[in-house]
Tab-separated table of C-alpha atoms in Angstrom:
chain	number	residue	atom	x	y	z
Q	1	MET	CA	-49.113	105.487	-74.653
Q	2	ILE	CA	-46.090	107.219	-73.121
Q	3	LEU	CA	-47.511	110.846	-73.449
Q	4	SER	CA	-50.728	109.812	-71.832
Q	5	GLY	CA	-48.846	108.379	-69.105
Q	6	LEU	CA	-46.821	111.585	-68.769
Q	7	ILE	CA	-49.940	113.601	-68.664
Q	8	PHE	CA	-52.353	111.448	-66.369
Q	9	LEU	CA	-49.813	109.671	-63.963
Q	10	PRO	CA	-49.759	112.892	-61.808
Q	11	LEU	CA	-53.585	112.839	-61.392
Q	12	LEU	CA	-53.072	109.245	-60.126
Q	13	PHE	CA	-50.364	110.482	-58.000
Q	14	ALA	CA	-52.632	113.174	-56.633
Q	15	LEU	CA	-55.203	110.415	-55.690
Q	16	ILE	CA	-52.816	108.298	-53.888
Q	17	ILE	CA	-51.506	111.399	-51.837
Q	18	THR	CA	-55.105	112.164	-51.044
Q	19	VAL	CA	-55.847	108.808	-49.463
Q	20	TRP	CA	-52.415	108.161	-48.119
Q	21	PRO	CA	-53.091	107.058	-44.571
Q	22	GLN	CA	-49.755	108.212	-42.929
Q	23	ARG	CA	-49.340	111.834	-42.610
Q	24	ASN	CA	-45.614	111.712	-41.657
Q	25	THR	CA	-44.621	109.911	-44.915
Q	26	VAL	CA	-46.647	111.923	-47.524
Q	27	ARG	CA	-43.642	113.989	-48.481
Q	28	HIS	CA	-41.683	110.887	-49.127
Q	29	ILE	CA	-44.304	109.367	-51.233
Q	30	ALA	CA	-44.743	112.417	-53.365
Q	31	LEU	CA	-40.907	112.786	-53.850
Q	32	GLY	CA	-40.746	109.097	-54.967
Q	33	LEU	CA	-43.791	109.380	-57.232
Q	34	SER	CA	-42.453	112.721	-58.827
Q	35	VAL	CA	-39.233	111.004	-59.746
Q	36	ILE	CA	-41.034	108.186	-61.350
Q	37	GLU	CA	-42.695	110.748	-63.632
Q	38	PHE	CA	-39.307	112.246	-64.424
Q	39	VAL	CA	-37.702	108.895	-65.130
Q	40	ILE	CA	-40.822	108.336	-67.634
Q	41	SER	CA	-39.822	111.633	-69.376
Q	42	LEU	CA	-36.315	110.536	-69.717
Q	43	ALA	CA	-37.540	107.173	-71.639
Q	44	MET	CA	-39.634	109.457	-73.736
Q	45	LEU	CA	-36.590	111.509	-74.403
Q	46	GLN	CA	-34.631	108.627	-75.414
Q	47	LYS	CA	-37.518	107.563	-77.843
Q	48	PHE	CA	-37.684	110.971	-79.349
Q	49	ASP	CA	-36.142	111.610	-82.953
Q	50	PRO	CA	-34.368	114.973	-82.940
Q	51	ALA	CA	-33.622	114.855	-86.707
Q	52	SER	CA	-37.349	114.921	-87.372
Q	53	SER	CA	-39.663	117.934	-87.390
Q	54	ALA	CA	-42.785	115.714	-87.514
Q	55	LEU	CA	-45.136	115.333	-84.574
Q	56	GLN	CA	-44.033	112.148	-82.689
Q	57	MET	CA	-45.454	109.624	-80.428
Q	58	VAL	CA	-48.934	110.662	-81.534
Q	59	GLU	CA	-51.950	109.252	-79.780
Q	60	LYS	CA	-55.379	110.209	-81.228
Q	61	THR	CA	-58.915	108.874	-80.629
Q	62	THR	CA	-62.298	110.303	-80.832
Q	63	TRP	CA	-63.579	112.157	-77.987
Q	64	ILE	CA	-66.687	114.005	-78.959
Q	65	GLU	CA	-67.505	112.912	-82.320
Q	66	ARG	CA	-70.523	115.080	-83.152
Q	67	PHE	CA	-68.277	118.345	-82.881
Q	68	GLY	CA	-64.907	116.786	-84.243
Q	69	ILE	CA	-63.311	116.853	-80.750
Q	70	SER	CA	-60.721	114.331	-80.306
Q	71	TYR	CA	-57.960	113.207	-77.629
Q	72	PHE	CA	-54.995	114.029	-79.753
Q	73	VAL	CA	-51.568	114.429	-78.135
Q	74	GLY	CA	-48.055	114.412	-79.743
Q	75	ILE	CA	-44.767	115.997	-79.141
Q	76	ASP	CA	-42.173	117.651	-81.351
Q	77	GLY	CA	-38.802	119.562	-80.741
Q	78	ILE	CA	-40.989	122.979	-79.741
Q	79	SER	CA	-42.595	121.257	-76.785
Q	80	LEU	CA	-40.105	118.622	-75.769
Q	81	MET	CA	-37.913	120.582	-73.558
Q	82	LEU	CA	-40.745	122.321	-71.696
Q	83	VAL	CA	-42.231	119.063	-70.882
Q	84	MET	CA	-38.708	117.917	-69.652
Q	85	LEU	CA	-38.579	120.980	-67.750
Q	86	THR	CA	-41.912	120.562	-66.027
Q	87	THR	CA	-40.978	117.036	-65.109
Q	88	PHE	CA	-37.548	117.970	-63.892
Q	89	LEU	CA	-38.736	120.943	-61.587
Q	90	VAL	CA	-41.390	119.121	-59.756
Q	91	PRO	CA	-39.327	116.779	-57.700
Q	92	ILE	CA	-37.050	119.781	-56.938
Q	93	ILE	CA	-40.049	121.768	-55.749
Q	94	ILE	CA	-41.186	118.926	-53.392
Q	95	LEU	CA	-37.825	118.661	-51.829
Q	96	ALA	CA	-37.474	122.216	-51.462
Q	97	SER	CA	-40.804	122.604	-49.700
Q	98	TRP	CA	-40.079	119.979	-47.011
Q	99	ASN	CA	-39.835	122.390	-44.162
Q	100	SER	CA	-41.914	125.411	-45.606
Q	101	ILE	CA	-45.054	123.736	-46.340
Q	102	ASP	CA	-46.466	122.561	-42.948
Q	103	LYS	CA	-50.244	122.760	-43.201
Q	104	LYS	CA	-52.405	120.700	-45.327
Q	105	ILE	CA	-49.577	118.862	-46.810
Q	106	LYS	CA	-51.713	116.204	-48.782
Q	107	GLY	CA	-53.758	119.037	-50.298
Q	108	PHE	CA	-50.639	120.888	-51.374
Q	109	HIS	CA	-48.976	117.881	-53.152
Q	110	ALA	CA	-52.373	116.809	-54.622
Q	111	ALA	CA	-52.609	120.371	-56.053
Q	112	LEU	CA	-49.027	120.398	-57.222
Q	113	PHE	CA	-49.516	116.883	-59.136
Q	114	ILE	CA	-52.924	118.183	-60.627
Q	115	LEU	CA	-51.097	121.471	-62.008
Q	116	GLN	CA	-48.352	119.228	-63.319
Q	117	THR	CA	-51.044	117.204	-65.341
Q	118	ALA	CA	-52.532	120.572	-66.697
Q	119	MET	CA	-49.161	121.996	-67.759
Q	120	LEU	CA	-47.981	118.866	-69.548
Q	121	GLY	CA	-51.503	118.658	-71.380
Q	122	SER	CA	-51.228	122.208	-72.425
Q	123	PHE	CA	-47.766	121.443	-74.020
Q	124	LEU	CA	-48.751	118.151	-75.715
Q	125	ALA	CA	-52.418	118.771	-76.608
Q	126	MET	CA	-52.978	118.999	-80.485
Q	127	ASP	CA	-56.749	119.411	-80.184
Q	128	ALA	CA	-58.108	122.813	-79.548
Q	129	ILE	CA	-60.850	121.983	-77.060
Q	130	LEU	CA	-58.333	119.417	-75.358
Q	131	PHE	CA	-55.666	122.268	-75.066
Q	132	TYR	CA	-58.417	124.593	-73.681
Q	133	THR	CA	-59.369	122.197	-71.004
Q	134	PHE	CA	-55.727	121.795	-69.884
Q	135	TRP	CA	-55.126	125.411	-70.200
Q	136	GLU	CA	-58.055	126.371	-67.734
Q	137	LEU	CA	-57.266	123.292	-65.453
Q	138	SER	CA	-53.978	124.926	-64.607
Q	139	LEU	CA	-55.736	127.888	-62.895
Q	140	ILE	CA	-57.494	125.840	-60.230
Q	141	PRO	CA	-54.647	124.205	-58.483
Q	142	MET	CA	-52.460	127.105	-58.654
Q	143	TYR	CA	-55.295	129.296	-57.231
Q	144	PHE	CA	-55.337	126.963	-54.189
Q	145	ILE	CA	-51.671	126.947	-53.979
Q	146	VAL	CA	-51.445	130.687	-53.646
Q	147	GLY	CA	-54.675	130.976	-51.914
Q	148	ILE	CA	-54.093	128.671	-49.024
Q	149	TRP	CA	-50.207	128.439	-48.647
Q	150	GLY	CA	-49.575	132.025	-49.489
Q	151	GLY	CA	-48.679	135.292	-47.771
Q	152	ALA	CA	-50.690	137.800	-45.979
Q	153	ARG	CA	-52.370	139.295	-49.166
Q	154	ARG	CA	-52.626	135.728	-50.806
Q	155	ILE	CA	-56.544	136.162	-51.500
Q	156	TYR	CA	-56.021	139.463	-53.397
Q	157	ALA	CA	-53.303	138.001	-55.484
Q	158	THR	CA	-54.972	134.888	-56.364
Q	159	ILE	CA	-58.294	136.671	-57.351
Q	160	LYS	CA	-56.410	139.166	-59.412
Q	161	PHE	CA	-54.595	136.104	-61.133
Q	162	PHE	CA	-57.631	134.158	-61.753
Q	163	ILE	CA	-59.488	137.092	-63.201
Q	164	TYR	CA	-56.803	138.336	-65.371
Q	165	THR	CA	-56.156	134.866	-66.899
Q	166	MET	CA	-59.917	134.059	-67.248
Q	167	ALA	CA	-60.526	137.123	-69.040
Q	168	GLY	CA	-58.260	136.455	-71.913
Q	169	SER	CA	-59.106	132.830	-71.983
Q	170	VAL	CA	-62.866	133.736	-72.947
Q	171	LEU	CA	-61.931	135.482	-75.911
Q	172	MET	CA	-59.515	132.477	-77.036
Q	173	LEU	CA	-62.564	130.169	-76.670
Q	174	LEU	CA	-64.721	132.127	-78.842
Q	175	ALA	CA	-61.886	132.301	-81.441
Q	176	ILE	CA	-61.577	128.350	-81.286
Q	177	ILE	CA	-65.248	127.870	-81.789
Q	178	PHE	CA	-65.222	130.332	-84.866
Q	179	MET	CA	-62.253	128.323	-86.166
Q	180	MET	CA	-63.926	124.956	-85.557
Q	181	ARG	CA	-66.926	126.398	-87.614
Q	182	LEU	CA	-64.519	127.016	-90.674
Q	183	THR	CA	-62.955	123.543	-90.700
Q	184	PRO	CA	-65.436	121.839	-92.864
Q	185	GLU	CA	-63.867	123.481	-95.907
Q	186	VAL	CA	-60.570	121.600	-95.317
Q	187	THR	CA	-61.965	118.195	-93.928
Q	188	GLY	CA	-64.352	117.642	-96.465
Q	189	GLY	CA	-67.477	118.776	-94.540
Q	190	GLN	CA	-66.564	117.247	-90.936
Q	191	ILE	CA	-66.304	119.891	-88.284
Q	192	SER	CA	-62.952	119.492	-86.408
Q	193	ALA	CA	-60.952	120.860	-83.455
Q	194	SER	CA	-57.715	119.655	-84.555
Q	195	LEU	CA	-54.756	121.881	-84.476
Q	196	LEU	CA	-53.600	120.210	-87.786
Q	197	ASP	CA	-56.862	120.848	-89.542
Q	198	PHE	CA	-56.638	124.590	-88.089
Q	199	TYR	CA	-53.159	124.827	-89.799
Q	200	LYS	CA	-54.803	124.211	-93.174
Q	201	LEU	CA	-57.221	126.907	-92.995
Q	202	ARG	CA	-56.401	129.984	-95.046
Q	203	ILE	CA	-58.241	132.646	-93.260
Q	204	PRO	CA	-58.785	136.049	-95.018
Q	205	PHE	CA	-56.583	139.030	-94.129
Q	206	ILE	CA	-56.274	142.346	-95.415
Q	207	ALA	CA	-53.476	144.557	-94.539
Q	208	GLY	CA	-54.668	147.824	-92.794
Q	209	GLU	CA	-57.896	146.549	-92.111
Q	210	PHE	CA	-58.244	145.549	-88.221
Q	211	PHE	CA	-61.998	143.904	-88.758
Q	212	THR	CA	-60.794	141.001	-90.819
Q	213	ALA	CA	-61.254	137.563	-89.650
Q	214	GLN	CA	-57.553	136.677	-89.308
Q	215	THR	CA	-56.691	139.956	-87.328
Q	216	LEU	CA	-59.644	139.452	-84.852
Q	217	LEU	CA	-58.677	135.804	-84.248
Q	218	PHE	CA	-54.973	136.767	-84.117
Q	219	PHE	CA	-55.510	139.224	-81.187
Q	220	ALA	CA	-58.120	136.923	-79.544
Q	221	PHE	CA	-55.728	134.274	-78.973
Q	222	ALA	CA	-52.699	136.844	-78.532
Q	223	LEU	CA	-54.450	138.467	-75.512
Q	224	ALA	CA	-54.949	135.145	-73.770
Q	225	PHE	CA	-51.389	134.206	-74.233
Q	226	ALA	CA	-50.058	137.874	-73.580
Q	227	ILE	CA	-51.636	137.585	-70.199
Q	228	LYS	CA	-50.125	134.448	-69.231
Q	229	VAL	CA	-46.739	135.439	-70.217
Q	230	PRO	CA	-47.181	138.266	-68.935
Q	231	ILE	CA	-46.517	141.077	-71.454
Q	232	PHE	CA	-46.489	144.619	-70.519
Q	233	PRO	CA	-48.716	146.460	-69.662
Q	234	LEU	CA	-50.797	143.198	-68.870
Q	235	HIS	CA	-48.133	142.073	-66.189
Q	236	THR	CA	-49.630	143.597	-62.920
Q	237	TRP	CA	-50.921	140.417	-61.600
Q	238	LEU	CA	-47.501	138.838	-61.746
Q	239	PRO	CA	-45.634	140.745	-58.799
Q	240	ASP	CA	-48.437	140.086	-56.575
Q	241	ALA	CA	-48.910	136.402	-57.318
Q	242	HIS	CA	-44.991	135.816	-56.844
Q	243	VAL	CA	-44.766	137.784	-53.635
Q	244	GLU	CA	-47.859	136.063	-52.037
Q	245	ALA	CA	-47.300	132.756	-53.325
Q	246	PRO	CA	-45.385	130.273	-51.316
Q	247	THR	CA	-41.835	129.233	-52.449
Q	248	PRO	CA	-42.994	126.281	-54.479
Q	249	GLY	CA	-45.559	128.299	-56.094
Q	250	SER	CA	-43.088	131.073	-57.200
Q	251	VAL	CA	-40.809	128.427	-58.402
Q	252	ILE	CA	-43.701	126.519	-60.820
Q	253	LEU	CA	-45.234	129.882	-61.741
Q	254	ALA	CA	-41.933	131.220	-63.050
Q	255	GLY	CA	-40.400	127.893	-64.083
Q	256	VAL	CA	-43.172	126.580	-66.121
Q	257	MET	CA	-46.529	128.319	-66.126
Q	258	LEU	CA	-45.248	131.590	-67.602
Q	259	LYS	CA	-43.637	129.496	-70.529
Q	260	MET	CA	-47.276	128.171	-71.358
Q	261	GLY	CA	-47.818	131.786	-72.791
Q	262	THR	CA	-44.764	131.978	-74.829
Q	263	TYR	CA	-45.024	128.327	-76.129
Q	264	CYS	CA	-48.510	128.836	-77.153
Q	265	PHE	CA	-47.519	131.871	-79.145
Q	266	LEU	CA	-45.190	129.770	-80.966
Q	267	ARG	CA	-47.547	126.698	-81.297
Q	268	TRP	CA	-50.692	128.572	-81.995
Q	269	VAL	CA	-50.538	132.297	-82.929
Q	270	ILE	CA	-47.734	132.451	-85.242
Q	271	PRO	CA	-48.281	129.468	-87.514
Q	272	LEU	CA	-52.170	129.914	-87.505
Q	273	PHE	CA	-52.153	133.591	-88.332
Q	274	PRO	CA	-48.879	134.091	-90.397
Q	275	GLU	CA	-50.027	137.248	-92.245
Q	276	ALA	CA	-51.386	139.027	-89.073
Q	277	THR	CA	-48.322	137.967	-87.176
Q	278	GLU	CA	-45.963	139.520	-89.803
Q	279	HIS	CA	-48.170	142.743	-90.183
Q	280	TYR	CA	-48.405	143.130	-86.429
Q	281	SER	CA	-45.243	141.964	-85.082
Q	282	TRP	CA	-44.021	145.550	-84.484
Q	283	ILE	CA	-46.486	145.880	-81.756
Q	284	PHE	CA	-45.167	142.882	-79.967
Q	285	MET	CA	-41.499	143.941	-80.571
Q	286	ALA	CA	-42.649	147.431	-78.987
Q	287	VAL	CA	-44.407	145.937	-75.815
Q	288	GLY	CA	-41.354	143.246	-75.652
Q	289	VAL	CA	-38.569	146.140	-75.394
Q	290	ILE	CA	-40.796	148.208	-73.304
Q	291	GLY	CA	-41.169	145.279	-71.021
Q	292	ILE	CA	-37.406	144.636	-70.967
Q	293	VAL	CA	-36.532	148.145	-69.783
Q	294	TYR	CA	-39.368	148.815	-67.632
Q	295	GLY	CA	-39.125	145.407	-65.884
Q	296	ALA	CA	-35.493	146.291	-65.249
Q	297	LEU	CA	-36.068	149.663	-63.899
Q	298	VAL	CA	-38.889	148.795	-61.601
Q	299	ALA	CA	-36.831	145.783	-60.223
Q	300	MET	CA	-33.967	148.224	-59.451
Q	301	VAL	CA	-35.975	150.164	-56.929
Q	302	GLN	CA	-37.746	147.341	-55.114
Q	303	PRO	CA	-37.059	147.133	-51.457
Q	304	ASP	CA	-38.363	143.401	-51.208
Q	305	VAL	CA	-35.887	140.933	-52.860
Q	306	LYS	CA	-38.794	138.517	-53.966
Q	307	LYS	CA	-40.680	141.578	-55.631
Q	308	LEU	CA	-37.155	142.360	-57.416
Q	309	VAL	CA	-36.913	138.992	-58.874
Q	310	ALA	CA	-40.586	138.919	-59.905
Q	311	TYR	CA	-40.147	142.374	-61.818
Q	312	SER	CA	-37.010	140.759	-63.229
Q	313	SER	CA	-39.206	138.098	-64.944
Q	314	VAL	CA	-41.137	140.626	-66.593
Q	315	SER	CA	-37.866	141.836	-68.158
Q	316	HIS	CA	-36.655	138.471	-69.068
Q	317	MET	CA	-40.023	137.551	-70.563
Q	318	GLY	CA	-39.933	140.543	-72.831
Q	319	TYR	CA	-36.767	138.943	-74.386
Q	320	ILE	CA	-38.563	135.991	-75.170
Q	321	ILE	CA	-41.234	137.917	-76.958
Q	322	VAL	CA	-38.773	139.853	-78.773
Q	323	GLY	CA	-37.083	136.570	-80.031
Q	324	LEU	CA	-40.405	135.073	-81.046
Q	325	PHE	CA	-41.715	137.861	-83.327
Q	326	ALA	CA	-38.156	138.205	-84.851
Q	327	MET	CA	-39.450	135.127	-86.736
Q	328	ASN	CA	-36.020	134.226	-87.732
Q	329	ALA	CA	-33.936	131.073	-86.655
Q	330	TYR	CA	-31.730	133.097	-84.393
Q	331	GLY	CA	-34.570	134.781	-82.590
Q	332	VAL	CA	-36.974	131.613	-82.244
Q	333	ASN	CA	-34.149	129.352	-81.073
Q	334	GLY	CA	-33.053	131.940	-78.544
Q	335	ALA	CA	-36.284	132.399	-77.404
Q	336	LEU	CA	-37.096	128.638	-76.811
Q	337	TYR	CA	-33.692	128.389	-74.991
Q	338	GLN	CA	-34.525	131.387	-73.008
Q	339	MET	CA	-37.694	129.739	-71.727
Q	340	LEU	CA	-35.545	126.770	-70.380
Q	341	ASN	CA	-33.086	129.181	-68.902
Q	342	HIS	CA	-35.500	131.562	-67.229
Q	343	GLY	CA	-37.112	128.415	-65.686
Q	344	ILE	CA	-33.741	127.177	-64.355
Q	345	SER	CA	-32.289	130.521	-63.207
Q	346	THR	CA	-35.345	132.164	-62.019
Q	347	GLY	CA	-36.437	129.135	-60.390
Q	348	ALA	CA	-33.186	128.809	-58.379
Q	349	LEU	CA	-33.367	132.514	-57.357
Q	350	PHE	CA	-36.787	132.013	-55.764
Q	351	LEU	CA	-35.676	128.690	-54.123
Q	352	LEU	CA	-32.663	130.548	-52.715
Q	353	ILE	CA	-34.992	133.575	-51.540
Q	354	GLY	CA	-37.167	130.751	-49.810
Q	355	MET	CA	-34.354	129.236	-48.093
Q	356	ILE	CA	-33.202	132.693	-46.709
Q	357	TYR	CA	-36.671	133.725	-45.629
Q	358	GLU	CA	-36.970	130.473	-43.744
Q	359	ARG	CA	-33.950	131.632	-41.635
Q	360	THR	CA	-34.740	135.319	-41.221
Q	361	HIS	CA	-38.400	135.680	-42.017
Q	362	SER	CA	-37.523	138.858	-43.826
Q	363	ARG	CA	-37.345	139.722	-47.426
Q	364	GLU	CA	-36.385	143.565	-47.150
Q	365	ILE	CA	-33.029	144.187	-48.598
Q	366	SER	CA	-32.206	146.921	-46.132
Q	367	LYS	CA	-32.252	144.533	-43.432
Q	368	TYR	CA	-29.441	142.542	-44.869
Q	369	GLY	CA	-25.771	143.318	-45.303
Q	370	GLY	CA	-22.690	141.196	-44.664
Q	371	LEU	CA	-24.354	137.883	-45.035
Q	372	ALA	CA	-21.412	136.293	-46.995
Q	373	SER	CA	-19.522	136.008	-43.706
Q	374	ALA	CA	-22.214	133.938	-41.996
Q	375	LEU	CA	-23.555	132.021	-45.219
Q	376	PRO	CA	-20.561	131.350	-47.412
Q	377	ILE	CA	-21.859	128.484	-49.547
Q	378	PHE	CA	-25.341	129.869	-49.766
Q	379	THR	CA	-23.347	133.213	-50.875
Q	380	ILE	CA	-21.470	131.495	-53.757
Q	381	ILE	CA	-24.494	129.598	-54.787
Q	382	PHE	CA	-26.505	132.676	-55.030
Q	383	VAL	CA	-23.856	134.601	-56.858
Q	384	ILE	CA	-23.572	131.752	-59.621
Q	385	VAL	CA	-27.340	132.037	-60.091
Q	386	THR	CA	-26.941	135.775	-60.354
Q	387	MET	CA	-24.384	135.432	-63.165
Q	388	SER	CA	-26.783	133.159	-65.046
Q	389	SER	CA	-29.711	135.723	-64.574
Q	390	ILE	CA	-27.734	138.409	-65.895
Q	391	ALA	CA	-26.255	136.351	-68.881
Q	392	VAL	CA	-22.766	136.084	-68.091
Q	393	PRO	CA	-20.541	134.016	-70.636
Q	394	MET	CA	-20.373	130.337	-70.017
Q	395	THR	CA	-23.839	130.457	-68.116
Q	396	ASN	CA	-27.132	129.283	-69.652
Q	397	GLY	CA	-28.547	132.946	-69.663
Q	398	PHE	CA	-25.851	134.081	-72.139
Q	399	ILE	CA	-26.694	131.634	-75.094
Q	400	GLY	CA	-30.417	132.558	-75.169
Q	401	GLU	CA	-30.105	136.264	-74.728
Q	402	PHE	CA	-27.295	136.275	-77.365
Q	403	LEU	CA	-29.454	134.560	-79.729
Q	404	ILE	CA	-32.411	136.707	-79.201
Q	405	LEU	CA	-30.238	139.840	-79.754
Q	406	LEU	CA	-28.933	138.485	-83.081
Q	407	GLY	CA	-32.557	137.540	-84.240
Q	408	SER	CA	-33.760	141.098	-83.107
Q	409	TYR	CA	-30.936	142.705	-85.063
Q	410	GLN	CA	-31.907	141.118	-87.957
Q	411	TYR	CA	-35.384	142.288	-87.484
Q	412	SER	CA	-34.306	145.767	-86.707
Q	413	PRO	CA	-31.128	147.153	-85.425
Q	414	TRP	CA	-33.193	149.727	-83.408
Q	415	VAL	CA	-35.004	147.004	-81.502
Q	416	ALA	CA	-31.777	145.316	-80.764
Q	417	SER	CA	-30.107	148.475	-79.747
Q	418	ILE	CA	-33.026	149.124	-77.039
Q	419	ALA	CA	-33.191	145.336	-76.002
Q	420	VAL	CA	-29.494	145.239	-75.305
Q	421	SER	CA	-29.932	147.783	-72.683
Q	422	GLY	CA	-31.728	145.256	-70.555
Q	423	VAL	CA	-28.631	143.401	-70.344
Q	424	VAL	CA	-26.813	146.443	-68.751
Q	425	LEU	CA	-29.890	147.280	-66.530
Q	426	GLY	CA	-30.228	143.684	-65.318
Q	427	ALA	CA	-26.551	143.608	-64.186
Q	428	ALA	CA	-27.161	146.751	-62.459
Q	429	TYR	CA	-30.008	145.875	-60.395
Q	430	MET	CA	-28.921	142.060	-59.521
Q	431	LEU	CA	-25.502	142.817	-58.616
Q	432	TRP	CA	-26.508	145.925	-56.478
Q	433	MET	CA	-28.968	143.472	-54.782
Q	434	VAL	CA	-26.115	141.019	-54.285
Q	435	LYS	CA	-23.833	143.674	-52.822
Q	436	ARG	CA	-26.429	145.106	-50.457
Q	437	ILE	CA	-27.563	141.523	-49.086
Q	438	PHE	CA	-24.059	139.667	-48.920
Q	439	PHE	CA	-21.300	142.317	-48.772
Q	440	GLY	CA	-20.531	145.804	-46.990
Q	441	PRO	CA	-21.356	146.176	-43.179
Q	442	ALA	CA	-23.338	143.731	-41.159
Q	443	GLY	CA	-27.032	144.606	-41.279
Q	444	GLU	CA	-29.641	144.253	-38.910
Q	445	ILE	CA	-30.310	140.451	-39.489
Q	446	VAL	CA	-26.686	139.422	-39.193
Q	447	LYS	CA	-26.072	141.567	-36.095
Q	448	HIS	CA	-29.220	139.894	-34.551
Q	449	ALA	CA	-27.915	136.567	-35.524
Q	450	ALA	CA	-24.666	137.195	-34.217
Q	451	HIS	CA	-25.897	138.078	-30.674
Q	452	ASP	CA	-28.649	135.645	-30.239
Q	453	LYS	CA	-27.968	131.856	-30.461
Q	454	GLU	CA	-31.559	130.920	-31.110
Q	455	HIS	CA	-31.645	132.798	-34.348
Q	456	ALA	CA	-28.154	131.969	-35.481
Q	457	LEU	CA	-27.842	131.756	-39.184
Q	458	HIS	CA	-26.858	128.381	-40.354
Q	459	ASP	CA	-25.328	127.604	-43.924
Q	460	LEU	CA	-27.075	125.365	-46.631
Q	461	SER	CA	-28.184	121.933	-45.359
Q	462	VAL	CA	-27.558	118.662	-47.327
Q	463	ARG	CA	-31.281	118.625	-48.266
Q	464	GLU	CA	-30.869	122.244	-49.688
Q	465	LEU	CA	-27.658	121.499	-51.588
Q	466	VAL	CA	-29.185	118.443	-53.178
Q	467	VAL	CA	-32.006	120.876	-54.223
Q	468	LEU	CA	-29.858	123.306	-55.850
Q	469	ALA	CA	-27.149	121.019	-57.130
Q	470	PRO	CA	-29.163	119.817	-60.375
Q	471	LEU	CA	-29.730	123.642	-61.228
Q	472	ILE	CA	-26.277	124.691	-60.869
Q	473	VAL	CA	-25.178	121.899	-63.220
Q	474	LEU	CA	-27.770	122.812	-65.740
Q	475	ILE	CA	-26.547	126.486	-65.387
Q	476	PHE	CA	-23.064	125.633	-66.747
Q	477	TRP	CA	-24.058	122.557	-68.815
Q	478	MET	CA	-26.462	124.655	-70.945
Q	479	GLY	CA	-23.898	127.349	-71.024
Q	480	LEU	CA	-20.893	125.591	-72.226
Q	481	PHE	CA	-22.749	123.030	-74.445
Q	482	PRO	CA	-25.971	124.578	-75.767
Q	483	ASN	CA	-26.020	122.136	-78.740
Q	484	HIS	CA	-26.775	119.237	-76.146
Q	485	PHE	CA	-30.075	120.845	-75.729
Q	486	MET	CA	-30.912	122.877	-78.997
Q	487	ASP	CA	-30.404	119.953	-81.378
Q	488	TYR	CA	-33.715	118.705	-80.120
Q	489	SER	CA	-35.524	121.652	-81.255
Q	490	LYS	CA	-33.441	122.680	-84.341
Q	491	ALA	CA	-35.530	120.643	-86.911
Q	492	SER	CA	-38.840	121.783	-85.556
Q	493	VAL	CA	-37.945	125.598	-85.467
Q	494	ASP	CA	-36.065	125.194	-89.084
Q	495	HIS	CA	-39.490	123.696	-90.325
Q	496	LEU	CA	-41.519	126.561	-88.638
Q	497	ILE	CA	-39.183	129.314	-90.113
Q	498	LYS	CA	-39.151	127.750	-93.504
Q	499	ASN	CA	-43.060	127.326	-93.688
Q	500	LYS	CA	-44.142	130.372	-91.634
Q	501	MET	CA	-46.404	131.414	-94.241
Q	502	GLY	CA	-48.103	128.103	-94.299
Q	503	TYR	CA	-47.091	126.050	-91.505
Q	504	SER	CA	-48.113	122.357	-91.049
Q	505	LEU	CA	-47.070	119.309	-89.077
Q	506	VAL	CA	-46.966	115.628	-90.201
Q	507	LEU	CA	-47.357	112.753	-88.039
Q	508	THR	CA	-45.121	109.748	-87.037
Q	509	GLY	CA	-45.874	107.079	-84.473
Q	510	GLU	CA	-49.246	105.930	-83.153
Q	511	GLY	CA	-52.434	107.417	-84.680
Q	512	LYS	CA	-50.591	108.459	-87.990
């Protein structure tokens, strides 16, 4: 029952927060509850067997018998670290939002816990309808987080995000229903929504013919996940959502929600439609490398530091897509690792931007300059996170991007040659941004703070250091000892690569 506890305890926490009578202690209660969730996830991690590629800690019970829909959850090496990332980031987000969220505090924390349930459910669901329920549920709390606590253009950004994501999801739902109608041929006559039964289907595919069942189903699922990632050219909702979201919303969006899309390519698209994946992989390789270069070039000219980091996400997610569709051990392991890296490094960048915005109320790069002399500790931490983002050796980003480039080279040296340009461009726009904000002549903000004691700049507080310390530790831990993390996914990835033309999962634990 540990997985059900992980999924549904945040819903209980949301209820507790909603009815909590003392407004001034809501943050403390929310932080304590989120830490309890993280501790439970650590217990789950201890129970997990990294040597097995089987689906572990399985819980399965009939939900809607007539349509073969079950409450079916399980975990393997592909989903494990994303579950850990989700439970790890939520306490950090709550602590980081201590001062920035100052209205409807109960509503914010309740929405965050509901979103946590939806994200964890999406990673752990092994029934298509159950998965779809959690997938769609994630839109609702995020809609309110951006729409209520966001910036001046929050309504526009929220509606754009909602419409984009819903549009892709409708096609995915139709594809799920179609596949459910095919399952009686592999279940002995019983309709089923189980992902394991979907894996048993052999859906017709004819190379060169678009209107075949497998090709249409492949693109129906792929479109929904491509929008969530987002892949170029479906990315236009992301910069608006990031810029208008409050800092906690940007962190959870970059840290976890975007990974729902890349995870689902690995869990659903690639194993369900192996022939179509192999035949059309060039399309995703192409949009992946275009996204890498395009995101980097657009980031380079952004005057708003938050928008710069938002476009850097487009570039980084392009690397993950390239790794996934290389369909070899280097590429897939690198893509999974880069999902974690991006959640840590980009999440930390958004936290740092939020901290400086609380002090200056500006995100315009041109107004900064010389900030290092006023905020030396902040500068050191920002530079460390920047090094992670641009994949400097000994940081987490290096491992993921290096493996992805190795995998893409095995797929095609031309793909790797273009993708590696993103490393150079990433270093260019990130280091140029650091130079303009922290070094050189004092900018407008630093000059104003020097002459106005009311607006004096203060370095990081103890609370802010506590928020950032775990992320800095992970940046170096993941960069220096990657096997401590990759060993958990190795068996599952090897199984996927070995059986990519007929993927299957076996069960262990409850519900076998």
